[in-house]
């Protein structure tokens, strides 16, 4: 059994736990299914699922769960509509939920130690991970040459998803990263989620941000929480035209909220789908 505190990325482990818990504690229609996350959580003692299972309505845990499932569900819906056959997950952590069930070539980018940990855990859980690992520091490394070296065809459109990543970069790092993705061909798509600045959060969103920055924030601090208009501007400057930019809770389909009236809707994050012009 593995100790959760030994995680190479605690935020990645808690994201996997949130996705795994979603199907176990929320009523259908679910936003996502993630059997791999459940198998990964089973490797740990104490289980990273235990808080979620014990207190599913606790606001911070419920927000983490719905937000993590919603961003992956949003990415899957956009990926399906796109028809693209190359997927790049930036800050992939332990996620295999976006590509699950799609016939698609996938590249996972994260810090070297996180990808090594991912491979070890997937192996121990008996999960086949067909994704190509691309170790990189997304705040510094030149991404497209590394992806091309790992087999990505950078002359064909690519679907890029960066879920739960933006807040760990600085404003400058994010703008530089968008610029480094700019050579991707027209028709490429980019999906990101982003925490809104404090002034735009509601009370529940502020409480969530305070709880997270006070707990795992010391290990993985938040930096970049741009205003949605500023994020849209950075995307446009780098050649990405935003097509939709909803508040995350507004994207979650109404039947889910109707089936789960005990859960609150927060103003905490936006989801963005952009296309390379
Ligand atoms: C909250 S986790 C999200 C993981 C996954 N996308 C998900 O939704 O489950 C954030 C991930 O971003 C990665 N990350 C943060 N900063 C990074 C950087 N500068 N370079 C590469 N990866 C980074 C972390 O290692 C971690 O795996």
PDB file of C-alpha atoms and ligand atoms in Angstrom:
ATOM      1  CA  UNK A   1       0.000   0.000   0.000  1.00  0.00           C
ATOM      2  CA  UNK A   2       1.199   3.503  -0.824  1.00  0.00           C
ATOM      3  CA  UNK A   3       1.008   6.528   1.474  1.00  0.00           C
ATOM      4  CA  UNK A   4      -0.898   9.426  -0.208  1.00  0.00           C
ATOM      5  CA  UNK A   5       1.639  11.944   1.151  1.00  0.00           C
ATOM      6  CA  UNK A   6       4.338  10.278  -0.971  1.00  0.00           C
ATOM      7  CA  UNK A   7       2.496  11.429  -4.121  1.00  0.00           C
ATOM      8  CA  UNK A   8       4.672  13.134  -6.736  1.00  0.00           C
ATOM      9  CA  UNK A   9       1.707  15.490  -7.177  1.00  0.00           C
ATOM     10  CA  UNK A  10      -0.878  15.597  -4.418  1.00  0.00           C
ATOM     11  CA  UNK A  11      -3.165  17.733  -6.584  1.00  0.00           C
ATOM     12  CA  UNK A  12      -3.087  15.038  -9.288  1.00  0.00           C
ATOM     13  CA  UNK A  13      -3.932  12.324  -6.747  1.00  0.00           C
ATOM     14  CA  UNK A  14      -6.785  14.374  -5.261  1.00  0.00           C
ATOM     15  CA  UNK A  15      -8.100  15.061  -8.777  1.00  0.00           C
ATOM     16  CA  UNK A  16      -8.151  11.313  -9.479  1.00  0.00           C
ATOM     17  CA  UNK A  17      -9.928  10.732  -6.147  1.00  0.00           C
ATOM     18  CA  UNK A  18     -12.496  13.404  -7.001  1.00  0.00           C
ATOM     19  CA  UNK A  19     -13.231  11.771 -10.389  1.00  0.00           C
ATOM     20  CA  UNK A  20     -13.450   8.321  -8.785  1.00  0.00           C
ATOM     21  CA  UNK A  21     -15.818   9.573  -6.071  1.00  0.00           C
ATOM     22  CA  UNK A  22     -18.168  11.313  -8.519  1.00  0.00           C
ATOM     23  CA  UNK A  23     -19.819   8.100  -9.706  1.00  0.00           C
ATOM     24  CA  UNK A  24     -19.882   6.652  -6.187  1.00  0.00           C
ATOM     25  CA  UNK A  25     -21.544   9.511  -4.325  1.00  0.00           C
ATOM     26  CA  UNK A  26     -23.379  11.716  -6.849  1.00  0.00           C
ATOM     27  CA  UNK A  27     -26.666  10.728  -8.442  1.00  0.00           C
ATOM     28  CA  UNK A  28     -26.842  10.174 -12.224  1.00  0.00           C
ATOM     29  CA  UNK A  29     -26.725  11.474 -14.885  1.00  0.00           C
ATOM     30  CA  UNK A  30     -22.980  11.542 -14.193  1.00  0.00           C
ATOM     31  CA  UNK A  31     -20.650  13.979 -15.884  1.00  0.00           C
ATOM     32  CA  UNK A  32     -17.973  11.335 -16.330  1.00  0.00           C
ATOM     33  CA  UNK A  33     -16.994   7.733 -15.662  1.00  0.00           C
ATOM     34  CA  UNK A  34     -13.472   6.973 -14.509  1.00  0.00           C
ATOM     35  CA  UNK A  35     -12.839   3.346 -13.514  1.00  0.00           C
ATOM     36  CA  UNK A  36      -9.049   3.866 -13.826  1.00  0.00           C
ATOM     37  CA  UNK A  37      -9.142   6.541 -11.112  1.00  0.00           C
ATOM     38  CA  UNK A  38     -10.925   4.113  -8.808  1.00  0.00           C
ATOM     39  CA  UNK A  39      -8.281   1.428  -9.449  1.00  0.00           C
ATOM     40  CA  UNK A  40      -5.471   3.944  -8.794  1.00  0.00           C
ATOM     41  CA  UNK A  41      -7.051   5.111  -5.523  1.00  0.00           C
ATOM     42  CA  UNK A  42      -7.259   1.483  -4.353  1.00  0.00           C
ATOM     43  CA  UNK A  43      -3.436   1.373  -4.273  1.00  0.00           C
ATOM     44  CA  UNK A  44      -3.284   3.931  -1.440  1.00  0.00           C
ATOM     45  CA  UNK A  45      -3.710   3.559   2.321  1.00  0.00           C
ATOM     46  CA  UNK A  46      -5.326   5.565   3.781  1.00  0.00           C
ATOM     47  CA  UNK A  47      -7.573   5.817   0.731  1.00  0.00           C
ATOM     48  CA  UNK A  48      -7.615   9.257  -0.914  1.00  0.00           C
ATOM     49  CA  UNK A  49     -11.339   8.526  -1.412  1.00  0.00           C
ATOM     50  CA  UNK A  50     -12.120   8.251   2.290  1.00  0.00           C
ATOM     51  CA  UNK A  51     -13.000  11.937   2.887  1.00  0.00           C
ATOM     52  CA  UNK A  52     -15.142  12.053  -0.244  1.00  0.00           C
ATOM     53  CA  UNK A  53     -17.055   8.914   0.753  1.00  0.00           C
ATOM     54  CA  UNK A  54     -17.496  10.002   4.378  1.00  0.00           C
ATOM     55  CA  UNK A  55     -18.632  13.586   3.720  1.00  0.00           C
ATOM     56  CA  UNK A  56     -19.816  13.894   0.113  1.00  0.00           C
ATOM     57  CA  UNK A  57     -21.834  17.044   0.814  1.00  0.00           C
ATOM     58  CA  UNK A  58     -19.017  18.893   2.586  1.00  0.00           C
ATOM     59  CA  UNK A  59     -18.781  21.999   0.336  1.00  0.00           C
ATOM     60  CA  UNK A  60     -15.016  21.895  -0.360  1.00  0.00           C
ATOM     61  CA  UNK A  61     -15.073  18.174  -1.220  1.00  0.00           C
ATOM     62  CA  UNK A  62     -18.235  18.522  -3.319  1.00  0.00           C
ATOM     63  CA  UNK A  63     -16.732  21.469  -5.230  1.00  0.00           C
ATOM     64  CA  UNK A  64     -13.506  19.567  -5.923  1.00  0.00           C
ATOM     65  CA  UNK A  65     -15.512  16.579  -7.144  1.00  0.00           C
ATOM     66  CA  UNK A  66     -17.926  18.405  -9.421  1.00  0.00           C
ATOM     67  CA  UNK A  67     -15.266  20.728 -10.776  1.00  0.00           C
ATOM     68  CA  UNK A  68     -12.839  17.914 -11.606  1.00  0.00           C
ATOM     69  CA  UNK A  69     -15.533  15.787 -13.236  1.00  0.00           C
ATOM     70  CA  UNK A  70     -16.987  18.785 -15.107  1.00  0.00           C
ATOM     71  CA  UNK A  71     -13.708  19.911 -16.661  1.00  0.00           C
ATOM     72  CA  UNK A  72     -12.990  16.383 -17.910  1.00  0.00           C
ATOM     73  CA  UNK A  73     -16.582  15.992 -19.157  1.00  0.00           C
ATOM     74  CA  UNK A  74     -16.316  19.341 -20.964  1.00  0.00           C
ATOM     75  CA  UNK A  75     -13.052  18.241 -22.617  1.00  0.00           C
ATOM     76  CA  UNK A  76     -14.555  14.903 -23.681  1.00  0.00           C
ATOM     77  CA  UNK A  77     -17.589  16.606 -25.226  1.00  0.00           C
ATOM     78  CA  UNK A  78     -15.362  19.022 -27.165  1.00  0.00           C
ATOM     79  CA  UNK A  79     -13.024  16.203 -28.238  1.00  0.00           C
ATOM     80  CA  UNK A  80     -15.931  14.136 -29.536  1.00  0.00           C
ATOM     81  CA  UNK A  81     -17.337  17.091 -31.522  1.00  0.00           C
ATOM     82  CA  UNK A  82     -13.901  17.878 -32.957  1.00  0.00           C
ATOM     83  CA  UNK A  83     -13.317  14.513 -34.613  1.00  0.00           C
ATOM     84  CA  UNK A  84      -9.567  15.075 -34.080  1.00  0.00           C
ATOM     85  CA  UNK A  85      -7.355  12.016 -33.699  1.00  0.00           C
ATOM     86  CA  UNK A  86      -4.358  13.424 -31.822  1.00  0.00           C
ATOM     87  CA  UNK A  87      -4.784  14.382 -28.145  1.00  0.00           C
ATOM     88  CA  UNK A  88      -2.230  16.140 -25.949  1.00  0.00           C
ATOM     89  CA  UNK A  89      -2.904  16.398 -22.199  1.00  0.00           C
ATOM     90  CA  UNK A  90      -0.862  19.154 -20.552  1.00  0.00           C
ATOM     91  CA  UNK A  91      -0.353  18.654 -16.796  1.00  0.00           C
ATOM     92  CA  UNK A  92      -1.849  15.189 -17.284  1.00  0.00           C
ATOM     93  CA  UNK A  93      -1.205  13.925 -13.754  1.00  0.00           C
ATOM     94  CA  UNK A  94      -3.053  10.605 -13.355  1.00  0.00           C
ATOM     95  CA  UNK A  95      -5.809  11.403 -15.839  1.00  0.00           C
ATOM     96  CA  UNK A  96      -6.910   8.845 -18.418  1.00  0.00           C
ATOM     97  CA  UNK A  97     -10.568   9.894 -18.353  1.00  0.00           C
ATOM     98  CA  UNK A  98     -10.457  12.357 -21.256  1.00  0.00           C
ATOM     99  CA  UNK A  99      -9.274   9.783 -23.803  1.00  0.00           C
ATOM    100  CA  UNK A 100     -11.218   6.800 -22.380  1.00  0.00           C
ATOM    101  CA  UNK A 101     -13.192   5.055 -25.129  1.00  0.00           C
ATOM    102  CA  UNK A 102     -11.849   7.203 -27.993  1.00  0.00           C
ATOM    103  CA  UNK A 103      -9.723   5.752 -30.798  1.00  0.00           C
ATOM    104  CA  UNK A 104      -7.097   8.416 -30.414  1.00  0.00           C
ATOM    105  CA  UNK A 105      -3.331   8.797 -30.123  1.00  0.00           C
ATOM    106  CA  UNK A 106      -2.557  10.486 -26.817  1.00  0.00           C
ATOM    107  CA  UNK A 107       0.512  12.281 -25.448  1.00  0.00           C
ATOM    108  CA  UNK A 108       0.705  13.071 -21.717  1.00  0.00           C
ATOM    109  CA  UNK A 109       2.912  15.957 -20.614  1.00  0.00           C
ATOM    110  CA  UNK A 110       3.891  16.566 -16.998  1.00  0.00           C
ATOM    111  CA  UNK A 111       6.976  16.937 -14.828  1.00  0.00           C
ATOM    112  CA  UNK A 112       9.383  13.942 -15.184  1.00  0.00           C
ATOM    113  CA  UNK A 113       8.807  12.753 -11.606  1.00  0.00           C
ATOM    114  CA  UNK A 114       5.025  12.866 -12.047  1.00  0.00           C
ATOM    115  CA  UNK A 115       5.123  10.850 -15.276  1.00  0.00           C
ATOM    116  CA  UNK A 116       7.437   8.256 -13.669  1.00  0.00           C
ATOM    117  CA  UNK A 117       4.998   8.017 -10.716  1.00  0.00           C
ATOM    118  CA  UNK A 118       2.058   7.748 -13.157  1.00  0.00           C
ATOM    119  CA  UNK A 119       3.751   4.842 -14.995  1.00  0.00           C
ATOM    120  CA  UNK A 120       4.521   3.074 -11.713  1.00  0.00           C
ATOM    121  CA  UNK A 121       0.947   3.434 -10.405  1.00  0.00           C
ATOM    122  CA  UNK A 122      -0.714   2.420 -13.696  1.00  0.00           C
ATOM    123  CA  UNK A 123       1.549  -0.654 -13.764  1.00  0.00           C
ATOM    124  CA  UNK A 124       0.678  -1.606 -10.180  1.00  0.00           C
ATOM    125  CA  UNK A 125      -3.045  -1.118 -10.860  1.00  0.00           C
ATOM    126  CA  UNK A 126      -2.854  -3.269 -14.011  1.00  0.00           C
ATOM    127  CA  UNK A 127      -4.014  -0.396 -16.234  1.00  0.00           C
ATOM    128  CA  UNK A 128      -2.666  -0.274 -19.785  1.00  0.00           C
ATOM    129  CA  UNK A 129      -1.633   3.296 -20.499  1.00  0.00           C
ATOM    130  CA  UNK A 130      -1.213   3.688 -24.253  1.00  0.00           C
ATOM    131  CA  UNK A 131      -0.410   7.394 -23.916  1.00  0.00           C
ATOM    132  CA  UNK A 132       3.068   8.573 -24.911  1.00  0.00           C
ATOM    133  CA  UNK A 133       4.845  10.249 -21.964  1.00  0.00           C
ATOM    134  CA  UNK A 134       6.511  13.607 -22.655  1.00  0.00           C
ATOM    135  CA  UNK A 135       8.363  14.814 -19.557  1.00  0.00           C
ATOM    136  CA  UNK A 136       8.566  18.616 -19.508  1.00  0.00           C
ATOM    137  CA  UNK A 137       8.363  21.682 -17.344  1.00  0.00           C
ATOM    138  CA  UNK A 138       5.486  23.517 -19.011  1.00  0.00           C
ATOM    139  CA  UNK A 139       6.719  26.791 -17.546  1.00  0.00           C
ATOM    140  CA  UNK A 140      10.036  26.549 -19.361  1.00  0.00           C
ATOM    141  CA  UNK A 141      10.508  23.793 -21.925  1.00  0.00           C
ATOM    142  CA  UNK A 142       9.996  24.058 -25.659  1.00  0.00           C
ATOM    143  CA  UNK A 143       6.972  21.847 -26.001  1.00  0.00           C
ATOM    144  CA  UNK A 144       6.360  21.180 -29.699  1.00  0.00           C
ATOM    145  CA  UNK A 145       9.835  19.781 -30.492  1.00  0.00           C
ATOM    146  CA  UNK A 146       9.481  17.425 -27.505  1.00  0.00           C
ATOM    147  CA  UNK A 147       6.013  16.325 -28.673  1.00  0.00           C
ATOM    148  CA  UNK A 148       7.225  15.868 -32.248  1.00  0.00           C
ATOM    149  CA  UNK A 149      10.149  13.767 -30.981  1.00  0.00           C
ATOM    150  CA  UNK A 150       7.581  11.604 -29.150  1.00  0.00           C
ATOM    151  CA  UNK A 151       5.656  11.020 -32.409  1.00  0.00           C
ATOM    152  CA  UNK A 152       3.062  13.823 -32.556  1.00  0.00           C
ATOM    153  CA  UNK A 153       2.418  14.922 -36.148  1.00  0.00           C
ATOM    154  CA  UNK A 154       2.584  18.685 -35.673  1.00  0.00           C
ATOM    155  CA  UNK A 155       1.463  19.267 -39.283  1.00  0.00           C
ATOM    156  CA  UNK A 156      -1.998  17.815 -38.491  1.00  0.00           C
ATOM    157  CA  UNK A 157      -4.536  19.453 -36.130  1.00  0.00           C
ATOM    158  CA  UNK A 158      -4.195  18.522 -32.488  1.00  0.00           C
ATOM    159  CA  UNK A 159      -6.648  18.592 -29.584  1.00  0.00           C
ATOM    160  CA  UNK A 160      -4.876  20.036 -26.531  1.00  0.00           C
ATOM    161  CA  UNK A 161      -6.410  19.860 -23.055  1.00  0.00           C
ATOM    162  CA  UNK A 162      -4.891  21.559 -20.009  1.00  0.00           C
ATOM    163  CA  UNK A 163      -7.125  20.626 -17.064  1.00  0.00           C
ATOM    164  CA  UNK A 164      -6.356  21.798 -13.553  1.00  0.00           C
ATOM    165  CA  UNK A 165      -3.091  23.324 -14.787  1.00  0.00           C
ATOM    166  CA  UNK A 166      -3.478  27.084 -15.356  1.00  0.00           C
ATOM    167  CA  UNK A 167      -3.487  28.084 -11.680  1.00  0.00           C
ATOM    168  CA  UNK A 168      -0.084  26.453 -11.113  1.00  0.00           C
ATOM    169  CA  UNK A 169       1.562  28.642 -13.773  1.00  0.00           C
ATOM    170  CA  UNK A 170       2.314  32.349 -13.509  1.00  0.00           C
ATOM    171  CA  UNK A 171       0.561  34.800 -15.868  1.00  0.00           C
ATOM    172  CA  UNK A 172       3.795  35.060 -17.872  1.00  0.00           C
ATOM    173  CA  UNK A 173       4.287  31.274 -17.988  1.00  0.00           C
ATOM    174  CA  UNK A 174       0.771  30.778 -19.328  1.00  0.00           C
ATOM    175  CA  UNK A 175       1.163  33.426 -22.032  1.00  0.00           C
ATOM    176  CA  UNK A 176       4.522  31.905 -23.033  1.00  0.00           C
ATOM    177  CA  UNK A 177       2.970  28.423 -23.146  1.00  0.00           C
ATOM    178  CA  UNK A 178       0.121  29.639 -25.376  1.00  0.00           C
ATOM    179  CA  UNK A 179       2.746  31.202 -27.630  1.00  0.00           C
ATOM    180  CA  UNK A 180       4.718  27.941 -27.798  1.00  0.00           C
ATOM    181  CA  UNK A 181       1.527  26.165 -28.937  1.00  0.00           C
ATOM    182  CA  UNK A 182       0.870  28.785 -31.632  1.00  0.00           C
ATOM    183  CA  UNK A 183       2.682  26.887 -34.444  1.00  0.00           C
ATOM    184  CA  UNK A 184       0.023  24.134 -34.279  1.00  0.00           C
ATOM    185  CA  UNK A 185      -2.000  24.055 -37.512  1.00  0.00           C
ATOM    186  CA  UNK A 186      -5.381  25.721 -38.039  1.00  0.00           C
ATOM    187  CA  UNK A 187      -8.267  23.593 -36.789  1.00  0.00           C
ATOM    188  CA  UNK A 188      -6.336  22.549 -33.671  1.00  0.00           C
ATOM    189  CA  UNK A 189      -8.374  22.931 -30.503  1.00  0.00           C
ATOM    190  CA  UNK A 190      -7.504  23.923 -26.970  1.00  0.00           C
ATOM    191  CA  UNK A 191      -9.560  23.292 -23.835  1.00  0.00           C
ATOM    192  CA  UNK A 192      -8.558  24.779 -20.495  1.00  0.00           C
ATOM    193  CA  UNK A 193     -10.180  25.464 -17.160  1.00  0.00           C
ATOM    194  CA  UNK A 194      -9.182  28.478 -15.107  1.00  0.00           C
ATOM    195  CA  UNK A 195     -10.006  29.769 -11.609  1.00  0.00           C
ATOM    196  CA  UNK A 196     -11.576  33.233 -11.763  1.00  0.00           C
ATOM    197  CA  UNK A 197      -9.982  36.069  -9.742  1.00  0.00           C
ATOM    198  CA  UNK A 198     -11.133  36.541  -6.138  1.00  0.00           C
ATOM    199  CA  UNK A 199     -13.394  39.474  -7.029  1.00  0.00           C
ATOM    200  CA  UNK A 200     -15.477  37.294  -9.374  1.00  0.00           C
ATOM    201  CA  UNK A 201     -15.876  34.347  -6.961  1.00  0.00           C
ATOM    202  CA  UNK A 202     -19.045  33.897  -4.971  1.00  0.00           C
ATOM    203  CA  UNK A 203     -18.955  33.083  -1.265  1.00  0.00           C
ATOM    204  CA  UNK A 204     -18.711  29.312  -1.921  1.00  0.00           C
ATOM    205  CA  UNK A 205     -15.958  29.858  -4.509  1.00  0.00           C
ATOM    206  CA  UNK A 206     -13.999  32.037  -2.056  1.00  0.00           C
ATOM    207  CA  UNK A 207     -14.379  29.433   0.717  1.00  0.00           C
ATOM    208  CA  UNK A 208     -13.085  26.716  -1.626  1.00  0.00           C
ATOM    209  CA  UNK A 209     -10.080  28.790  -2.700  1.00  0.00           C
ATOM    210  CA  UNK A 210      -9.222  29.600   0.932  1.00  0.00           C
ATOM    211  CA  UNK A 211      -9.462  25.934   1.936  1.00  0.00           C
ATOM    212  CA  UNK A 212      -7.247  24.728  -0.922  1.00  0.00           C
ATOM    213  CA  UNK A 213      -4.595  27.413  -0.588  1.00  0.00           C
ATOM    214  CA  UNK A 214      -4.530  26.707   3.175  1.00  0.00           C
ATOM    215  CA  UNK A 215      -4.061  22.942   2.726  1.00  0.00           C
ATOM    216  CA  UNK A 216      -2.105  21.673  -0.305  1.00  0.00           C
ATOM    217  CA  UNK A 217      -1.340  25.266  -1.350  1.00  0.00           C
ATOM    218  CA  UNK A 218       2.057  25.160   0.361  1.00  0.00           C
ATOM    219  CA  UNK A 219       3.194  22.279  -1.881  1.00  0.00           C
ATOM    220  CA  UNK A 220       1.510  23.384  -5.108  1.00  0.00           C
ATOM    221  CA  UNK A 221       0.666  27.102  -4.804  1.00  0.00           C
ATOM    222  CA  UNK A 222      -1.818  28.903  -7.092  1.00  0.00           C
ATOM    223  CA  UNK A 223      -0.552  31.816  -9.177  1.00  0.00           C
ATOM    224  CA  UNK A 224      -2.577  32.472 -12.332  1.00  0.00           C
ATOM    225  CA  UNK A 225      -6.279  33.262 -11.812  1.00  0.00           C
ATOM    226  CA  UNK A 226      -6.984  35.685 -14.679  1.00  0.00           C
ATOM    227  CA  UNK A 227     -10.218  37.517 -15.384  1.00  0.00           C
ATOM    228  CA  UNK A 228     -12.021  35.573 -18.179  1.00  0.00           C
ATOM    229  CA  UNK A 229     -11.683  38.613 -20.503  1.00  0.00           C
ATOM    230  CA  UNK A 230      -7.934  38.673 -19.871  1.00  0.00           C
ATOM    231  CA  UNK A 231      -7.662  34.939 -20.545  1.00  0.00           C
ATOM    232  CA  UNK A 232      -9.640  35.377 -23.774  1.00  0.00           C
ATOM    233  CA  UNK A 233      -7.260  38.208 -24.750  1.00  0.00           C
ATOM    234  CA  UNK A 234      -4.153  36.075 -24.117  1.00  0.00           C
ATOM    235  CA  UNK A 235      -5.668  33.270 -26.208  1.00  0.00           C
ATOM    236  CA  UNK A 236      -6.467  35.651 -29.073  1.00  0.00           C
ATOM    237  CA  UNK A 237      -2.974  37.211 -28.923  1.00  0.00           C
ATOM    238  CA  UNK A 238      -1.538  33.700 -29.392  1.00  0.00           C
ATOM    239  CA  UNK A 239      -3.869  32.900 -32.330  1.00  0.00           C
ATOM    240  CA  UNK A 240      -6.543  30.902 -30.463  1.00  0.00           C
ATOM    241  CA  UNK A 241     -10.158  32.087 -30.979  1.00  0.00           C
ATOM    242  CA  UNK A 242     -12.330  31.319 -27.912  1.00  0.00           C
ATOM    243  CA  UNK A 243     -15.580  29.645 -29.008  1.00  0.00           C
ATOM    244  CA  UNK A 244     -17.138  29.107 -25.600  1.00  0.00           C
ATOM    245  CA  UNK A 245     -16.169  30.322 -22.159  1.00  0.00           C
ATOM    246  CA  UNK A 246     -18.866  29.337 -19.636  1.00  0.00           C
ATOM    247  CA  UNK A 247     -18.728  29.465 -15.860  1.00  0.00           C
ATOM    248  CA  UNK A 248     -18.071  25.805 -15.055  1.00  0.00           C
ATOM    249  CA  UNK A 249     -21.247  25.336 -12.973  1.00  0.00           C
ATOM    250  CA  UNK A 250     -23.345  26.776 -15.832  1.00  0.00           C
ATOM    251  CA  UNK A 251     -21.916  24.184 -18.259  1.00  0.00           C
ATOM    252  CA  UNK A 252     -22.962  21.294 -15.987  1.00  0.00           C
ATOM    253  CA  UNK A 253     -26.219  19.999 -17.521  1.00  0.00           C
ATOM    254  CA  UNK A 254     -29.452  20.922 -15.705  1.00  0.00           C
ATOM    255  CA  UNK A 255     -30.519  17.248 -15.175  1.00  0.00           C
ATOM    256  CA  UNK A 256     -27.405  16.717 -13.031  1.00  0.00           C
ATOM    257  CA  UNK A 257     -28.268  19.665 -10.757  1.00  0.00           C
ATOM    258  CA  UNK A 258     -31.917  18.532 -10.619  1.00  0.00           C
ATOM    259  CA  UNK A 259     -30.853  15.026  -9.512  1.00  0.00           C
ATOM    260  CA  UNK A 260     -28.385  16.447  -6.942  1.00  0.00           C
ATOM    261  CA  UNK A 261     -30.205  19.359  -5.267  1.00  0.00           C
ATOM    262  CA  UNK A 262     -27.960  19.012  -2.190  1.00  0.00           C
ATOM    263  CA  UNK A 263     -24.963  20.302  -4.205  1.00  0.00           C
ATOM    264  CA  UNK A 264     -24.310  24.017  -4.663  1.00  0.00           C
ATOM    265  CA  UNK A 265     -23.320  25.786  -7.892  1.00  0.00           C
ATOM    266  CA  UNK A 266     -20.199  27.924  -7.446  1.00  0.00           C
ATOM    267  CA  UNK A 267     -18.702  30.815  -9.319  1.00  0.00           C
ATOM    268  CA  UNK A 268     -15.136  29.527  -9.104  1.00  0.00           C
ATOM    269  CA  UNK A 269     -13.881  28.501 -12.550  1.00  0.00           C
ATOM    270  CA  UNK A 270     -14.454  29.012 -16.230  1.00  0.00           C
ATOM    271  CA  UNK A 271     -14.119  26.421 -18.971  1.00  0.00           C
ATOM    272  CA  UNK A 272     -12.716  27.514 -22.324  1.00  0.00           C
ATOM    273  CA  UNK A 273     -12.773  25.904 -25.759  1.00  0.00           C
ATOM    274  CA  UNK A 274     -10.695  27.725 -28.357  1.00  0.00           C
ATOM    275  CA  UNK A 275      -9.794  26.972 -31.963  1.00  0.00           C
ATOM    276  CA  UNK A 276      -6.514  27.739 -33.743  1.00  0.00           C
ATOM    277  CA  UNK A 277      -7.369  30.269 -36.461  1.00  0.00           C
TER     278      UNK A 277
HETATM  279  C1  LIG B   1      -4.441  19.489 -10.363  1.00  0.00           C
HETATM  280  S1  LIG B   1      -3.347  18.389 -11.176  1.00  0.00           S
HETATM  281  C2  LIG B   1      -4.368  18.011 -12.585  1.00  0.00           C
HETATM  282  C3  LIG B   1      -3.988  16.715 -13.215  1.00  0.00           C
HETATM  283  C4  LIG B   1      -4.927  16.267 -14.347  1.00  0.00           C
HETATM  284  N1  LIG B   1      -4.938  17.215 -15.436  1.00  0.00           N
HETATM  285  C5  LIG B   1      -6.321  16.029 -13.826  1.00  0.00           C
HETATM  286  O1  LIG B   1      -7.236  16.773 -14.184  1.00  0.00           O
HETATM  287  O2  LIG B   1      -6.476  15.078 -13.053  1.00  0.00           O
HETATM  288  C6  LIG B   1      -2.134  19.506 -11.891  1.00  0.00           C
HETATM  289  C7  LIG B   1      -1.059  18.815 -12.707  1.00  0.00           C
HETATM  290  O3  LIG B   1      -0.285  19.820 -13.376  1.00  0.00           O
HETATM  291  C8  LIG B   1       1.066  19.452 -13.299  1.00  0.00           C
HETATM  292  N2  LIG B   1       1.897  20.660 -13.422  1.00  0.00           N
HETATM  293  C9  LIG B   1       1.841  21.787 -12.673  1.00  0.00           C
HETATM  294  N3  LIG B   1       2.797  22.659 -13.066  1.00  0.00           N
HETATM  295  C10 LIG B   1       3.483  22.050 -14.080  1.00  0.00           C
HETATM  296  C11 LIG B   1       4.602  22.432 -14.886  1.00  0.00           C
HETATM  297  N4  LIG B   1       5.217  23.614 -14.739  1.00  0.00           N
HETATM  298  N5  LIG B   1       5.044  21.565 -15.830  1.00  0.00           N
HETATM  299  C12 LIG B   1       4.435  20.353 -15.992  1.00  0.00           C
HETATM  300  N6  LIG B   1       3.372  19.944 -15.264  1.00  0.00           N
HETATM  301  C13 LIG B   1       2.905  20.782 -14.311  1.00  0.00           C
HETATM  302  C14 LIG B   1       1.201  18.794 -11.937  1.00  0.00           C
HETATM  303  O4  LIG B   1       2.379  17.997 -11.841  1.00  0.00           O
HETATM  304  C15 LIG B   1      -0.092  17.998 -11.854  1.00  0.00           C
HETATM  305  O5  LIG B   1       0.041  16.715 -12.393  1.00  0.00           O
END
